Amino acid sequence: MKIIFTLIIFLTTVFGVQVQELTWPKGESFLTFLDKYNISQNLYFSLEKEDKELCSEIIAGIDYNLMLNEDGSLKQVLIPVSEEMQLHIYETKKGKYAFEAIPIAYEEIDETIAIKIQRSPFKDIFDATENLALANEVMRIYGRSINFRGIQKGDFVALKYKQKVRMGKYFGNPELVAAMVEVNGKRNYRLKNRHNEKYYDEKGNGYSKTYFFQIPLTYKRISSQFTRKRWHPVLKRYRAHLGTDFAAPRGRKIYAAGDGKVIFKGRRGGYGNTIIIRHSNGYRTLYAHQSRFKSGLRVGSYVRKGTHIGYVGSTGLSSGPHLHLGLYKNGRAINPLKVITRGKEVKLSGKQKATFIANTKDYVQELDLVVSDKNRKLPTKFARKESYTLLQ
């Protein structure tokens, strides 16, 4: 990788090659992208199974970075497929193209800020930080647990959060560690419990909505586990598998893992016949490699947990019949089995509650301190239109 980055720096300084930041268009696949730049599709078909599936994780609307030669041919490209991993295609010295999945290089800011309300929490958070995802996350976490209409001008919002930054832009979803929203002088805290990713107030009372998924089929075995990024010591490369594969006979029924709305039904690259369902609380489930879909199911259909949606198959790039189940929270791939097997671990009591209160006491004090004029900090802003010439 150091050799590649050195080459990039040389090209950008000597030949003035510029990196373009583009948005992945709707309807474009990894294969159509290769065709666009006259790259042989053998590059894709020679990949390992995990890498082929990663190519199917490209979603329309994602920002990617492209570097072209002077004749318009591809020099290299970086395409994010998650908050941790990206696809790197680059021209070799022999004039051919190579592929690798590599971690995304990013900075991470860790801030505690206070914002005085002038108009509304959402508007004021966005105006202060220019971070739309952060404003949305605050609204999502509080939901209807407080009356936002009761907020008065001069009340405060205080936030402790982490945010990835890539090439001078916010990247991925922020992690809201702790929050305080003042409503007419009354402070309402929400603190993240690392143990179950749920939010509670300073007394350990829960405010996260519970959402339960079920395993969507009867399976023989788990043929491939979820892994976000893993360095393979023998192959000397990163491997990632952003879902769980359930081996099952061809034609076995697949059911919706939870209540939601069908937002995609059709072919999706290496995933073959795929259904994507949007659920509440920012969740999406993906069901890939199906042999066929349940008749009558359409995009826009609302389904209940346990609704029959399709049949196990091996369409797309699959070595045998199985269901690839992907689970996403606010666009971030997460391990389906951790959510499914976590059960009803929402209410805190006893030692668990006492531990949570002790662990989050300092966060409450930090939010209170930052609200005072003496300790107030200004949010970091980033130059969104800055030109970058180095892919990373």
Short mmCIF file of C-alpha atoms in Angstrom, two decimals:
data_model
loop_
_atom_site.label_atom_id
_atom_site.label_comp_id
_atom_site.label_asym_id
_atom_site.label_seq_id
_atom_site.Cartn_x
_atom_site.Cartn_y
_atom_site.Cartn_z
CA MET A 1 0.00 0.00 0.00
CA LYS A 2 2.86 2.39 0.76
CA ILE A 3 4.12 1.92 -2.81
CA ILE A 4 0.68 2.77 -4.20
CA PHE A 5 0.37 5.90 -2.06
CA THR A 6 3.89 7.02 -3.03
CA LEU A 7 2.93 6.63 -6.70
CA ILE A 8 -0.20 8.72 -6.13
CA ILE A 9 1.78 11.52 -4.51
CA PHE A 10 4.28 11.48 -7.41
CA LEU A 11 1.51 11.65 -10.01
CA THR A 12 -0.35 14.46 -8.29
CA THR A 13 2.76 16.60 -7.88
CA VAL A 14 4.49 15.95 -11.23
CA PHE A 15 1.62 15.47 -13.63
CA GLY A 16 -1.10 17.33 -11.77
CA VAL A 17 -3.51 14.39 -11.83
CA GLN A 18 -6.61 15.28 -9.84
CA VAL A 19 -8.90 13.08 -7.82
CA GLN A 20 -12.58 13.39 -8.68
CA GLU A 21 -15.16 12.90 -5.97
CA LEU A 22 -18.26 11.43 -7.57
CA THR A 23 -21.56 9.95 -6.49
CA TRP A 24 -22.32 6.35 -7.41
CA PRO A 25 -25.30 6.54 -9.79
CA LYS A 26 -28.51 4.61 -9.39
CA GLY A 27 -28.56 1.44 -11.50
CA GLU A 28 -24.77 1.18 -11.78
CA SER A 29 -23.17 -2.11 -10.73
CA PHE A 30 -19.55 -3.08 -10.23
CA LEU A 31 -19.58 -4.84 -13.60
CA THR A 32 -21.06 -1.88 -15.48
CA PHE A 33 -18.40 0.31 -13.85
CA LEU A 34 -15.69 -1.99 -15.23
CA ASP A 35 -17.29 -1.84 -18.68
CA LYS A 36 -17.36 1.95 -18.55
CA TYR A 37 -13.57 2.05 -18.26
CA ASN A 38 -12.90 -0.90 -20.61
CA ILE A 39 -11.66 -3.13 -17.79
CA SER A 40 -12.11 -6.87 -18.30
CA GLN A 41 -14.88 -8.42 -16.22
CA ASN A 42 -12.44 -11.24 -15.47
CA LEU A 43 -11.16 -8.94 -12.73
CA TYR A 44 -14.47 -9.52 -10.95
CA PHE A 45 -15.04 -13.19 -11.79
CA SER A 46 -11.57 -14.15 -10.55
CA LEU A 47 -12.23 -12.73 -7.07
CA GLU A 48 -12.78 -14.75 -3.90
CA LYS A 49 -16.39 -15.27 -2.81
CA GLU A 50 -16.16 -12.71 0.02
CA ASP A 51 -14.76 -10.05 -2.32
CA LYS A 52 -17.48 -10.68 -4.90
CA GLU A 53 -20.11 -10.16 -2.22
CA LEU A 54 -18.39 -6.94 -1.11
CA CYS A 55 -18.83 -5.66 -4.67
CA SER A 56 -22.58 -6.12 -4.20
CA GLU A 57 -22.47 -3.83 -1.13
CA ILE A 58 -21.97 -0.74 -3.29
CA ILE A 59 -25.06 1.43 -2.91
CA ALA A 60 -26.35 4.28 -5.05
CA GLY A 61 -25.58 7.71 -3.60
CA ILE A 62 -22.27 6.77 -1.94
CA ASP A 63 -19.38 9.15 -2.58
CA TYR A 64 -16.34 7.53 -4.19
CA ASN A 65 -12.97 8.83 -5.42
CA LEU A 66 -11.69 8.40 -8.96
CA MET A 67 -8.33 9.11 -10.55
CA LEU A 68 -7.97 8.99 -14.36
CA ASN A 69 -5.00 9.03 -16.68
CA GLU A 70 -4.66 11.85 -19.19
CA ASP A 71 -6.24 9.66 -21.89
CA GLY A 72 -9.33 9.09 -19.72
CA SER A 73 -8.47 5.53 -18.71
CA LEU A 74 -8.72 4.51 -15.07
CA LYS A 75 -5.67 5.03 -12.88
CA GLN A 76 -7.35 3.98 -9.66
CA VAL A 77 -10.59 4.23 -7.74
CA LEU A 78 -11.68 3.89 -4.11
CA ILE A 79 -15.29 2.82 -3.48
CA PRO A 80 -16.52 2.59 0.14
CA VAL A 81 -18.72 -0.43 0.87
CA SER A 82 -19.01 0.16 4.64
CA GLU A 83 -17.67 2.55 7.25
CA GLU A 84 -14.56 0.38 7.61
CA MET A 85 -13.84 -1.12 4.18
CA GLN A 86 -13.43 0.12 0.62
CA LEU A 87 -12.72 -1.42 -2.78
CA HIS A 88 -9.49 -0.35 -4.45
CA ILE A 89 -8.99 -0.93 -8.19
CA TYR A 90 -5.70 0.29 -9.61
CA GLU A 91 -3.60 0.08 -12.74
CA THR A 92 -0.44 -1.98 -12.39
CA LYS A 93 2.91 -1.29 -14.01
CA LYS A 94 2.09 -3.91 -16.65
CA GLY A 95 -0.99 -2.00 -17.75
CA LYS A 96 -3.41 -4.46 -16.16
CA TYR A 97 -5.77 -3.87 -13.25
CA ALA A 98 -5.70 -5.26 -9.73
CA PHE A 99 -8.34 -5.40 -6.98
CA GLU A 100 -8.10 -5.31 -3.21
CA ALA A 101 -10.37 -4.64 -0.26
CA ILE A 102 -8.64 -2.31 2.18
CA PRO A 103 -9.56 -0.44 5.38
CA ILE A 104 -10.74 3.13 5.00
CA ALA A 105 -8.28 5.71 6.27
CA TYR A 106 -10.04 8.34 8.33
CA GLU A 107 -9.61 10.70 11.24
CA GLU A 108 -12.03 10.64 14.16
CA ILE A 109 -13.07 13.66 16.15
CA ASP A 110 -14.24 13.25 19.75
CA GLU A 111 -16.10 16.36 20.91
CA THR A 112 -18.24 17.58 23.75
CA ILE A 113 -20.20 20.67 22.73
CA ALA A 114 -23.03 22.87 23.93
CA ILE A 115 -25.40 24.80 21.68
CA LYS A 116 -27.80 27.50 22.84
CA ILE A 117 -31.22 27.09 21.26
CA GLN A 118 -32.23 29.94 18.97
CA ARG A 119 -34.85 28.28 16.74
CA SER A 120 -35.02 24.50 17.19
CA PRO A 121 -32.61 21.73 18.32
CA PHE A 122 -32.43 20.19 14.84
CA LYS A 123 -31.79 23.48 13.07
CA ASP A 124 -29.37 24.79 15.66
CA ILE A 125 -27.33 21.57 15.79
CA PHE A 126 -27.03 21.58 12.01
CA ASP A 127 -26.16 25.29 11.84
CA ALA A 128 -23.46 24.87 14.50
CA THR A 129 -21.85 21.69 13.17
CA GLU A 130 -22.97 21.39 9.51
CA ASN A 131 -23.45 17.73 10.42
CA LEU A 132 -26.89 16.60 9.23
CA ALA A 133 -26.37 13.03 10.45
CA LEU A 134 -25.66 14.29 13.98
CA ALA A 135 -28.82 16.39 14.05
CA ASN A 136 -30.84 13.40 12.82
CA GLU A 137 -29.26 11.09 15.40
CA VAL A 138 -30.24 13.38 18.28
CA MET A 139 -33.83 13.52 17.04
CA ARG A 140 -33.91 9.73 16.61
CA ILE A 141 -32.60 8.96 20.08
CA TYR A 142 -35.04 11.25 21.87
CA GLY A 143 -37.97 10.43 19.61
CA ARG A 144 -41.21 11.29 21.42
CA SER A 145 -39.77 10.86 24.90
CA ILE A 146 -39.65 14.64 25.34
CA ASN A 147 -41.84 17.47 24.08
CA PHE A 148 -39.62 19.42 21.70
CA ARG A 149 -42.33 22.08 21.39
CA GLY A 150 -41.72 22.98 25.01
CA ILE A 151 -38.13 24.06 24.34
CA GLN A 152 -37.58 27.77 24.94
CA LYS A 153 -35.12 30.11 23.32
CA GLY A 154 -32.03 30.05 25.54
CA ASP A 155 -32.34 26.38 26.50
CA PHE A 156 -29.31 24.23 25.68
CA VAL A 157 -28.39 21.08 23.83
CA ALA A 158 -25.15 19.42 24.95
CA LEU A 159 -23.60 16.51 23.06
CA LYS A 160 -20.66 14.18 23.48
CA TYR A 161 -20.04 12.36 20.20
CA LYS A 162 -17.50 10.76 17.90
CA GLN A 163 -17.48 11.34 14.14
CA LYS A 164 -15.31 9.93 11.38
CA VAL A 165 -13.82 12.45 8.92
CA ARG A 166 -12.51 11.40 5.53
CA MET A 167 -10.89 13.83 3.09
CA GLY A 168 -12.26 16.84 4.91
CA LYS A 169 -15.84 15.53 5.07
CA TYR A 170 -17.95 13.82 7.65
CA PHE A 171 -17.99 10.13 6.89
CA GLY A 172 -20.45 7.53 8.13
CA ASN A 173 -22.79 7.97 11.05
CA PRO A 174 -21.77 9.70 14.27
CA GLU A 175 -21.64 7.81 17.53
CA LEU A 176 -23.62 9.77 20.11
CA VAL A 177 -22.07 8.83 23.46
CA ALA A 178 -24.16 11.17 25.63
CA ALA A 179 -26.70 13.93 25.11
CA MET A 180 -28.64 16.51 27.08
CA VAL A 181 -31.62 18.43 25.76
CA GLU A 182 -33.01 21.17 27.97
CA VAL A 183 -36.78 21.75 27.87
CA ASN A 184 -37.80 24.97 29.58
CA GLY A 185 -34.89 24.65 32.01
CA LYS A 186 -35.32 20.91 32.72
CA ARG A 187 -32.38 18.78 31.61
CA ASN A 188 -33.10 15.47 29.87
CA TYR A 189 -30.11 13.13 29.52
CA ARG A 190 -29.60 10.19 27.20
CA LEU A 191 -26.52 8.02 27.78
CA LYS A 192 -25.33 5.12 25.66
CA ASN A 193 -24.88 1.75 27.31
CA ARG A 194 -21.90 0.04 25.66
CA HIS A 195 -23.20 -3.34 26.76
CA ASN A 196 -26.33 -3.32 24.58
CA GLU A 197 -26.07 -0.12 22.49
CA LYS A 198 -29.30 1.20 24.09
CA TYR A 199 -29.89 4.66 25.60
CA TYR A 200 -30.88 5.42 29.19
CA ASP A 201 -31.22 8.51 31.38
CA GLU A 202 -28.90 9.29 34.28
CA LYS A 203 -31.01 7.09 36.59
CA GLY A 204 -30.84 4.03 34.32
CA ASN A 205 -34.35 4.31 32.89
CA GLY A 206 -34.49 3.01 29.31
CA TYR A 207 -35.62 5.12 26.34
CA SER A 208 -34.56 3.05 23.32
CA LYS A 209 -37.36 1.37 21.45
CA THR A 210 -37.06 -2.39 21.46
CA TYR A 211 -36.90 -4.07 18.08
CA PHE A 212 -36.76 -7.83 17.71
CA PHE A 213 -35.71 -9.83 14.67
CA GLN A 214 -36.10 -13.52 14.04
CA ILE A 215 -33.85 -15.82 12.02
CA PRO A 216 -35.70 -15.84 8.67
CA LEU A 217 -35.50 -19.54 7.82
CA THR A 218 -34.85 -23.04 9.08
CA TYR A 219 -31.22 -23.76 8.21
CA LYS A 220 -28.75 -26.62 8.38
CA ARG A 221 -25.71 -24.66 9.45
CA ILE A 222 -24.06 -21.26 9.33
CA SER A 223 -21.67 -21.49 6.39
CA SER A 224 -20.07 -18.08 6.75
CA GLN A 225 -19.95 -15.75 9.75
CA PHE A 226 -20.09 -11.95 9.76
CA THR A 227 -16.75 -10.20 9.87
CA ARG A 228 -16.28 -6.48 9.31
CA LYS A 229 -12.58 -6.52 8.48
CA ARG A 230 -10.06 -9.25 9.06
CA TRP A 231 -6.44 -9.50 8.07
CA HIS A 232 -5.72 -12.96 6.68
CA PRO A 233 -2.19 -13.89 7.86
CA VAL A 234 -1.65 -16.47 5.08
CA LEU A 235 -3.22 -14.63 2.11
CA LYS A 236 -1.73 -11.33 3.36
CA ARG A 237 -4.87 -9.35 2.59
CA TYR A 238 -8.05 -8.11 4.21
CA ARG A 239 -11.20 -10.19 4.01
CA ALA A 240 -14.64 -8.99 5.03
CA HIS A 241 -18.07 -10.59 4.98
CA LEU A 242 -20.84 -8.13 5.83
CA GLY A 243 -23.56 -10.64 6.60
CA THR A 244 -24.32 -14.16 7.79
CA ASP A 245 -24.76 -17.10 5.40
CA PHE A 246 -27.28 -19.81 6.31
CA ALA A 247 -26.88 -23.06 4.33
CA ALA A 248 -30.28 -24.56 3.48
CA PRO A 249 -31.83 -26.68 0.72
CA ARG A 250 -32.86 -25.00 -2.51
CA GLY A 251 -36.51 -23.91 -2.41
CA ARG A 252 -36.78 -23.61 1.36
CA LYS A 253 -39.02 -20.72 2.38
CA ILE A 254 -37.53 -17.41 3.54
CA TYR A 255 -39.46 -15.17 5.92
CA ALA A 256 -39.19 -11.49 6.85
CA ALA A 257 -37.00 -11.10 9.94
CA GLY A 258 -39.14 -8.20 11.18
CA ASP A 259 -41.97 -5.81 10.34
CA GLY A 260 -41.16 -3.37 7.57
CA LYS A 261 -41.50 -2.12 4.02
CA VAL A 262 -40.00 -3.78 0.93
CA ILE A 263 -37.74 -1.16 -0.67
CA PHE A 264 -35.89 -3.39 -3.16
CA LYS A 265 -36.78 -6.55 -5.05
CA GLY A 266 -34.71 -7.72 -8.00
CA ARG A 267 -31.19 -8.59 -9.14
CA ARG A 268 -28.33 -7.03 -7.20
CA GLY A 269 -24.89 -7.85 -8.59
CA GLY A 270 -23.24 -10.88 -6.98
CA TYR A 271 -26.16 -11.17 -4.58
CA GLY A 272 -28.46 -12.35 -7.36
CA ASN A 273 -32.18 -12.25 -6.52
CA THR A 274 -32.38 -9.96 -3.52
CA ILE A 275 -35.02 -8.38 -1.27
CA ILE A 276 -34.30 -5.44 1.03
CA ILE A 277 -36.75 -4.51 3.80
CA ARG A 278 -36.66 -1.21 5.70
CA HIS A 279 -37.64 -1.46 9.37
CA SER A 280 -38.10 1.14 12.09
CA ASN A 281 -35.22 2.55 14.16
CA GLY A 282 -32.95 2.81 11.11
CA TYR A 283 -32.69 -0.94 10.42
CA ARG A 284 -32.60 -2.64 6.99
CA THR A 285 -32.43 -6.36 6.25
CA LEU A 286 -31.12 -7.87 3.00
CA TYR A 287 -31.98 -11.37 1.75
CA ALA A 288 -29.71 -12.53 -1.10
CA HIS A 289 -29.22 -15.43 -3.56
CA GLN A 290 -32.91 -16.32 -3.66
CA SER A 291 -34.10 -18.76 -6.34
CA ARG A 292 -37.35 -16.83 -6.73
CA PHE A 293 -39.59 -14.42 -4.86
CA LYS A 294 -42.98 -15.01 -3.27
CA SER A 295 -45.63 -14.15 -5.84
CA GLY A 296 -47.50 -10.92 -5.19
CA LEU A 297 -44.65 -9.28 -3.24
CA ARG A 298 -43.86 -5.81 -4.60
CA VAL A 299 -41.63 -2.86 -3.83
CA GLY A 300 -43.66 -0.74 -1.42
CA SER A 301 -45.37 -3.75 0.17
CA TYR A 302 -45.57 -3.74 3.97
CA VAL A 303 -44.75 -7.07 5.58
CA ARG A 304 -45.03 -8.44 9.08
CA LYS A 305 -42.35 -10.44 10.86
CA GLY A 306 -42.65 -14.01 9.64
CA THR A 307 -44.21 -13.12 6.28
CA HIS A 308 -43.13 -15.48 3.49
CA ILE A 309 -41.04 -13.43 1.02
CA GLY A 310 -39.00 -15.88 -1.08
CA TYR A 311 -37.11 -19.15 -1.53
CA VAL A 312 -33.52 -20.23 -0.89
CA GLY A 313 -31.38 -20.48 -4.01
CA SER A 314 -27.90 -19.79 -5.37
CA THR A 315 -28.47 -16.97 -7.86
CA GLY A 316 -25.73 -14.45 -8.41
CA LEU A 317 -22.28 -15.61 -7.39
CA SER A 318 -22.91 -18.46 -5.01
CA SER A 319 -21.15 -21.79 -4.53
CA GLY A 320 -24.33 -23.49 -3.33
CA PRO A 321 -27.86 -22.84 -2.04
CA HIS A 322 -27.91 -20.59 0.99
CA LEU A 323 -29.38 -17.34 2.31
CA HIS A 324 -27.07 -14.39 2.78
CA LEU A 325 -28.68 -12.23 5.46
CA GLY A 326 -27.42 -8.67 5.81
CA LEU A 327 -28.47 -6.36 8.65
CA TYR A 328 -27.80 -2.61 8.61
CA LYS A 329 -28.34 0.06 11.25
CA ASN A 330 -28.37 3.62 9.87
CA GLY A 331 -26.51 2.33 6.81
CA ARG A 332 -23.81 0.53 8.81
CA ALA A 333 -23.45 -3.23 8.46
CA ILE A 334 -23.81 -5.05 11.78
CA ASN A 335 -23.71 -8.70 12.81
CA PRO A 336 -27.25 -10.12 12.46
CA LEU A 337 -26.67 -12.79 15.09
CA LYS A 338 -25.69 -10.28 17.75
CA VAL A 339 -29.03 -8.49 17.34
CA ILE A 340 -31.13 -11.62 16.95
CA THR A 341 -29.60 -13.41 19.96
CA ARG A 342 -29.47 -10.38 22.22
CA GLY A 343 -33.06 -10.95 23.32
CA LYS A 344 -34.96 -8.59 25.61
CA GLU A 345 -31.96 -7.11 27.32
CA VAL A 346 -33.32 -3.57 27.59
CA LYS A 347 -34.39 -2.85 31.18
CA LEU A 348 -31.56 -2.35 33.65
CA SER A 349 -31.79 -3.51 37.25
CA GLY A 350 -29.62 -4.51 40.18
CA LYS A 351 -25.88 -4.63 39.65
CA GLN A 352 -26.23 -3.95 35.93
CA LYS A 353 -28.08 -0.70 36.62
CA ALA A 354 -25.63 0.38 39.33
CA THR A 355 -22.69 -0.27 37.00
CA PHE A 356 -24.29 1.77 34.20
CA ILE A 357 -24.95 4.77 36.51
CA ALA A 358 -21.37 4.65 37.83
CA ASN A 359 -19.91 4.42 34.32
CA THR A 360 -21.93 7.35 32.95
CA LYS A 361 -21.75 9.73 35.91
CA ASP A 362 -18.72 11.51 34.46
CA TYR A 363 -20.56 12.03 31.14
CA VAL A 364 -23.39 13.85 32.92
CA GLN A 365 -20.88 16.10 34.68
CA GLU A 366 -19.05 16.77 31.42
CA LEU A 367 -22.28 17.81 29.67
CA ASP A 368 -23.21 20.09 32.57
CA LEU A 369 -19.78 21.73 32.55
CA VAL A 370 -19.77 22.42 28.83
CA VAL A 371 -23.11 24.24 29.10
CA SER A 372 -21.56 26.93 31.31
CA ASP A 373 -20.16 29.97 29.47
CA LYS A 374 -16.80 29.39 31.08
CA ASN A 375 -16.35 25.92 29.59
CA ARG A 376 -18.30 26.13 26.36
CA LYS A 377 -16.60 24.72 23.27
CA LEU A 378 -17.28 25.52 19.64
CA PRO A 379 -18.04 22.59 17.31
CA THR A 380 -15.49 21.66 14.67
CA LYS A 381 -16.46 22.44 11.09
CA PHE A 382 -14.85 21.03 7.99
CA ALA A 383 -14.27 22.53 4.56
CA ARG A 384 -16.74 20.50 2.53
CA LYS A 385 -15.56 21.78 -0.88
CA GLU A 386 -11.84 21.55 -0.29
CA SER A 387 -9.95 19.90 -3.17
CA TYR A 388 -7.96 16.77 -2.27
CA THR A 389 -5.45 15.16 -4.61
CA LEU A 390 -4.41 12.21 -2.45
CA LEU A 391 -6.54 9.06 -2.33
CA GLN A 392 -6.50 7.46 1.13
#
